[in-house]
Structures are given as C-alpha cells and as structure tokens.
CSV table of C-alpha atoms and ligand atoms in Angstrom, one decimal:
chain,number,residue,atom,x,y,z
A,1,MET,CA,-7.2,-3.2,33.2
A,2,ASP,CA,-7.2,-1.0,36.3
A,3,LEU,CA,-10.8,-1.4,37.6
A,4,LYS,CA,-10.2,1.2,40.2
A,5,ALA,CA,-10.3,3.7,37.4
A,6,PHE,CA,-14.1,3.3,37.4
A,7,PHE,CA,-14.3,4.6,40.9
A,8,LYS,CA,-13.2,8.0,39.5
A,9,MET,CA,-16.5,8.3,37.5
A,10,ASN,CA,-19.2,10.5,39.1
A,11,TYR,CA,-22.9,9.6,39.6
A,12,GLY,CA,-25.9,10.5,41.6
A,13,LEU,CA,-28.3,8.2,43.4
A,14,TYR,CA,-31.9,7.7,42.3
A,15,ILE,CA,-34.9,5.7,43.0
A,16,ILE,CA,-36.6,4.2,40.0
A,17,SER,CA,-40.2,3.1,40.3
A,18,SER,CA,-42.6,1.4,37.9
A,19,LYS,CA,-45.9,-0.6,38.1
A,20,ASP,CA,-47.6,-3.3,36.2
A,21,GLY,CA,-50.4,-5.9,36.8
A,22,GLU,CA,-48.2,-7.4,39.5
A,23,GLY,CA,-48.0,-4.1,41.4
A,24,ALA,CA,-45.5,-1.4,42.1
A,25,ALA,CA,-41.8,-1.9,42.1
A,26,GLY,CA,-38.7,0.3,42.8
A,27,CYS,CA,-35.1,0.2,43.2
A,28,VAL,CA,-31.9,2.3,43.6
A,29,VAL,CA,-29.7,3.2,40.7
A,30,ASN,CA,-26.7,5.4,40.0
A,31,THR,CA,-27.1,5.2,36.3
A,32,LEU,CA,-29.7,7.8,35.2
A,33,THR,CA,-28.4,10.6,32.9
A,34,GLN,CA,-30.0,13.4,30.9
A,35,VAL,CA,-29.1,12.9,27.3
A,36,THR,CA,-31.0,15.7,25.5
A,37,ALA,CA,-32.6,19.0,26.6
A,38,GLU,CA,-35.0,19.7,23.6
A,39,PRO,CA,-37.1,17.6,24.2
A,40,PRO,CA,-35.8,16.5,27.6
A,41,LYS,CA,-34.7,12.8,27.4
A,42,VAL,CA,-32.9,10.6,30.0
A,43,MET,CA,-31.0,7.3,29.8
A,44,LEU,CA,-31.6,4.7,32.4
A,45,ALA,CA,-29.3,1.6,32.8
A,46,ILE,CA,-30.9,-1.0,35.0
A,47,HIS,CA,-30.3,-4.8,35.6
A,48,LYS,CA,-32.4,-7.2,33.7
A,49,ASP,CA,-33.2,-9.3,36.7
A,50,ASN,CA,-34.8,-6.4,38.7
A,51,ARG,CA,-38.5,-6.6,39.3
A,52,THR,CA,-38.5,-2.9,38.5
A,53,THR,CA,-37.1,-3.6,35.1
A,54,GLN,CA,-39.9,-6.2,34.4
A,55,ALA,CA,-42.5,-3.6,35.4
A,56,ILE,CA,-40.9,-1.0,33.0
A,57,LEU,CA,-41.0,-3.5,30.1
A,58,ASN,CA,-44.6,-4.1,30.9
A,59,SER,CA,-45.8,-0.6,31.4
A,60,GLY,CA,-43.4,1.5,29.2
A,61,VAL,CA,-43.0,4.1,31.9
A,62,PHE,CA,-41.0,4.7,35.0
A,63,ALA,CA,-40.6,7.5,37.6
A,64,ALA,CA,-37.3,8.7,39.1
A,65,THR,CA,-36.5,10.7,42.2
A,66,VAL,CA,-33.1,12.2,43.1
A,67,LEU,CA,-32.0,11.3,46.6
A,68,THR,CA,-30.5,14.0,48.9
A,69,GLN,CA,-27.5,13.6,51.2
A,70,ASP,CA,-29.8,13.1,54.2
A,71,THR,CA,-31.5,10.0,52.8
A,72,PRO,CA,-31.3,7.5,55.6
A,73,MET,CA,-29.4,4.3,54.9
A,74,GLU,CA,-32.4,2.3,55.9
A,75,LEU,CA,-34.3,3.7,52.9
A,76,ILE,CA,-31.4,2.9,50.7
A,77,GLY,CA,-31.2,-0.6,52.2
A,78,ARG,CA,-34.9,-1.1,51.5
A,79,PHE,CA,-34.8,0.0,47.9
A,80,GLY,CA,-31.3,-1.0,47.0
A,81,PHE,CA,-30.8,-4.3,48.8
A,82,GLN,CA,-34.1,-5.9,49.0
A,83,SER,CA,-36.4,-7.1,46.2
A,84,SER,CA,-39.8,-5.9,45.2
A,85,ARG,CA,-40.7,-9.5,44.5
A,86,GLU,CA,-40.5,-10.1,48.3
A,87,VAL,CA,-41.4,-6.8,50.0
A,88,ASP,CA,-43.6,-3.8,49.3
A,89,LYS,CA,-40.9,-1.3,49.4
A,90,PHE,CA,-43.2,1.7,49.5
A,91,GLN,CA,-45.0,0.4,52.6
A,92,GLY,CA,-44.6,2.9,55.4
A,93,TYR,CA,-43.3,5.8,53.4
A,94,GLU,CA,-45.2,8.9,52.3
A,95,VAL,CA,-45.9,8.2,48.6
A,96,LYS,CA,-47.4,10.2,45.8
A,97,GLU,CA,-48.4,9.2,42.3
A,98,ASP,CA,-47.3,10.7,39.1
A,99,LYS,CA,-49.5,11.2,36.0
A,100,ASN,CA,-48.9,7.6,35.0
A,101,GLY,CA,-49.9,6.3,38.4
A,102,LEU,CA,-46.5,5.4,39.4
A,103,PRO,CA,-45.5,5.8,43.1
A,104,TRP,CA,-42.7,8.2,44.2
A,105,LEU,CA,-41.3,8.9,47.6
A,106,THR,CA,-41.8,12.5,48.8
A,107,ARG,CA,-39.2,12.7,51.7
A,108,GLN,CA,-35.5,13.3,51.3
A,109,MET,CA,-35.8,13.8,47.5
A,110,ALA,CA,-34.5,16.7,45.6
A,111,ALA,CA,-36.4,16.3,42.4
A,112,ARG,CA,-38.6,13.9,40.5
A,113,PHE,CA,-39.3,12.9,36.9
A,114,SER,CA,-41.9,10.9,35.0
A,115,CYS,CA,-40.5,9.2,32.0
A,116,ARG,CA,-41.9,7.3,29.0
A,117,VAL,CA,-39.7,4.7,27.3
A,118,LEU,CA,-38.8,5.5,23.7
A,119,ASP,CA,-36.2,2.9,22.9
A,120,ARG,CA,-34.3,0.0,24.6
A,121,MET,CA,-30.9,-1.4,24.0
A,122,ASP,CA,-29.6,-4.7,25.2
A,123,ALA,CA,-26.4,-4.1,27.2
A,124,GLY,CA,-25.9,-7.7,28.3
A,125,THR,CA,-26.6,-7.9,32.1
A,126,HIS,CA,-28.5,-4.5,31.8
A,127,TYR,CA,-31.0,-2.8,29.6
A,128,LEU,CA,-30.5,0.8,28.5
A,129,PHE,CA,-33.8,2.6,28.3
A,130,LEU,CA,-34.0,5.9,26.4
A,131,ALA,CA,-37.0,7.8,27.7
A,132,GLN,CA,-38.8,11.1,27.2
A,133,VAL,CA,-39.4,13.2,30.4
A,134,GLU,CA,-43.1,13.9,30.7
A,135,GLU,CA,-43.0,15.6,34.2
A,136,ALA,CA,-40.2,17.2,36.1
A,137,GLU,CA,-40.5,18.8,39.5
A,138,THR,CA,-37.9,20.3,42.0
A,139,LEU,CA,-38.9,19.0,45.5
A,140,SER,CA,-36.2,20.5,47.8
A,141,GLN,CA,-33.0,22.6,47.7
A,142,ASP,CA,-31.2,20.0,49.8
A,143,GLU,CA,-27.8,18.7,48.3
A,144,PRO,CA,-28.4,15.7,46.1
A,145,MET,CA,-26.5,12.6,47.1
A,146,THR,CA,-23.5,11.8,45.0
A,147,TYR,CA,-22.3,8.2,44.6
A,148,SER,CA,-18.9,9.1,46.2
A,149,TYR,CA,-20.7,10.8,49.2
A,150,TYR,CA,-22.7,7.6,49.6
A,151,HIS,CA,-19.6,5.5,49.8
A,152,ALA,CA,-17.3,7.9,51.7
A,153,VAL,CA,-19.7,9.6,54.2
A,154,LYS,CA,-22.6,7.1,54.5
A,155,ASN,CA,-20.2,4.1,54.3
A,156,GLY,CA,-22.6,2.6,51.6
A,157,ARG,CA,-22.0,-0.5,49.6
A,158,THR,CA,-22.8,-1.5,46.1
A,159,PRO,CA,-25.1,-4.4,45.4
A,160,PRO,CA,-24.0,-7.1,42.8
A,161,LYS,CA,-26.7,-6.0,40.3
A,162,ALA,CA,-25.5,-2.4,40.1
A,163,SER,CA,-23.7,-1.3,36.9
A,164,SER,CA,-20.7,-0.3,38.9
A,165,TYR,CA,-20.4,-3.3,41.1
A,166,GLN,CA,-16.9,-4.7,41.8
A,167,PRO,CA,-16.3,-7.6,44.1
A,168,GLU,CA,-14.0,-7.4,47.1
A,169,GLU,CA,-14.3,-3.8,48.1
A,170,SER,CA,-11.6,-2.9,50.7
A,171,PRO,CA,-12.1,-5.7,53.2
A,172,LYS,CA,-10.2,-3.9,56.0
A,173,ALA,CA,-13.1,-3.8,58.4
A,174,ARG,CA,-13.3,-6.1,61.4
A,175,GLY,CA,-16.3,-7.9,62.8
A,176,TRP,CA,-19.2,-9.5,61.0
A,177,ARG,CA,-20.2,-8.6,57.5
A,178,CYS,CA,-23.6,-9.0,55.8
A,179,LYS,CA,-23.0,-10.9,52.6
A,180,ILE,CA,-26.1,-9.2,51.0
A,181,CYS,CA,-25.5,-5.5,51.6
A,182,GLY,CA,-21.9,-5.3,53.1
A,183,TYR,CA,-23.0,-3.8,56.5
A,184,VAL,CA,-20.4,-4.5,59.1
A,185,LEU,CA,-21.2,-5.1,62.8
A,186,ASP,CA,-18.2,-4.3,64.9
A,187,ALA,CA,-18.5,-7.1,67.5
A,188,GLU,CA,-16.7,-10.1,68.6
A,189,GLU,CA,-19.9,-12.3,68.7
A,190,LEU,CA,-22.8,-12.1,66.3
A,191,PRO,CA,-26.2,-12.5,68.3
A,192,PRO,CA,-28.0,-15.4,66.6
A,193,ASP,CA,-31.2,-13.3,66.3
A,194,PHE,CA,-29.3,-10.4,64.8
A,195,VAL,CA,-31.0,-8.7,61.9
A,196,CYS,CA,-29.1,-6.5,59.4
A,197,PRO,CA,-30.2,-2.9,59.9
A,198,ILE,CA,-29.8,-2.2,56.2
A,199,CYS,CA,-31.2,-5.1,54.3
A,200,LYS,CA,-33.1,-6.9,57.1
A,201,LYS,CA,-31.4,-10.3,56.5
A,202,GLY,CA,-30.7,-12.6,59.4
A,203,ALA,CA,-27.5,-13.7,61.2
A,204,GLU,CA,-27.1,-16.7,58.7
A,205,PHE,CA,-26.2,-14.1,56.0
A,206,PHE,CA,-23.2,-12.7,58.0
A,207,GLU,CA,-19.7,-13.8,57.6
A,208,LYS,CA,-16.8,-13.3,60.1
A,209,LEU,CA,-14.1,-10.9,58.9
B,301,FE,FE1,-27.5,-6.5,55.0
C-alpha cells in the first residue's frame, strides 16, 4: 500500500473543545466534515485517548472553530501537541462561550460551530461522532487554514494521535528535532535549558538529526 497516497487528501484544521466536571479541554483536529445540510450535521473523528474526547463523551456536546492561515504555530502547538490533562490550554487566550457553556477562541478563527452528539461509532483508535449543529457563526473573511498549507507553508507536523499520522516524515532536516512535535532547531549544539517553542517540552525530548 502506498501510504503517501493519503497525503493527497484535503483537510482543514479545527480546534475542538468540550467541557465536563473536570473542566474544559480542547485539541486540534483535521477531521471535521459536514455530512448533511438539512438539518446541518457534522462528523468528527477524534482519538479515544484525548482528554477532549472524554469531555465530549461526558457532556454530549462540543464546539469547533475553523483556524485561519495566520493562526500562530504557538497556538497550534498548545492545542495540538500538549494535553488538557496537564495544561489549561485556554489560559491567556481571548475566549467566549457558546450556548452550551463551551469555550471557543475568538482570534484567528474563520468560523465557529456548536454541536450536539447524535451518535457515535467505534473506529478503533478513534471515535466518529455524528453531531447536529446547533449554532454556526462566521467570524472573519480570512482564508481558512488547509492541512497542506499547515505542512507546506507553516512547516507544521502531525502528532501521533491524529487520524492522518504517519511515522518518519521526510527526515531531511539537520540539527535537533523535538520528538514530541517535530520542531527542528537548526543548531550544532542544543542548549541544555532549551525549551521547544511549539510544545514547550525541554531539551531531554530532543534528538540529534
Ligand atoms: Fe516540541
């Protein structure tokens, strides 16, 4: 099987958020799709191990925002490569709440949706949630981020829990690579107190290329 064929599929990038008794959680996915128009329904594929998934299972609702091309990598690093079990990802960002009380980020977002889960399918490593859209709002006319733009222009990486993850992505870079998020520091020596600018992990998580 030619796994490179999967790189030809097109996606956007989204922040999914939810909330339960343990608090708010959020993460980045590329696997949110509209499936019907009347009534509007979406499908979300999300890894079972994500704290956000646990919150969706507990609450039955999630919010989604569409990232724009100017979304900073630091925001994607926070929501895509850290865990809501360890950090409050929304801390420090301008946040609003939807009708279900779920937080959503207001900056660098093209649109937002509030979704109520109708059904769930077990897809192995991931759940597929079918959800009805209860609120939808356009937030800006800026270009939405596509998955290929994220990889090609932003030099973004794919975390292991993403549906589209493939190990050993073009290891042609030189220097030191973060084993968590794939960030590459182009340097001969890695400072011992170095902290990854994307996922905030320390020097012990870096490997020499
Ligand atoms: Fe990192």
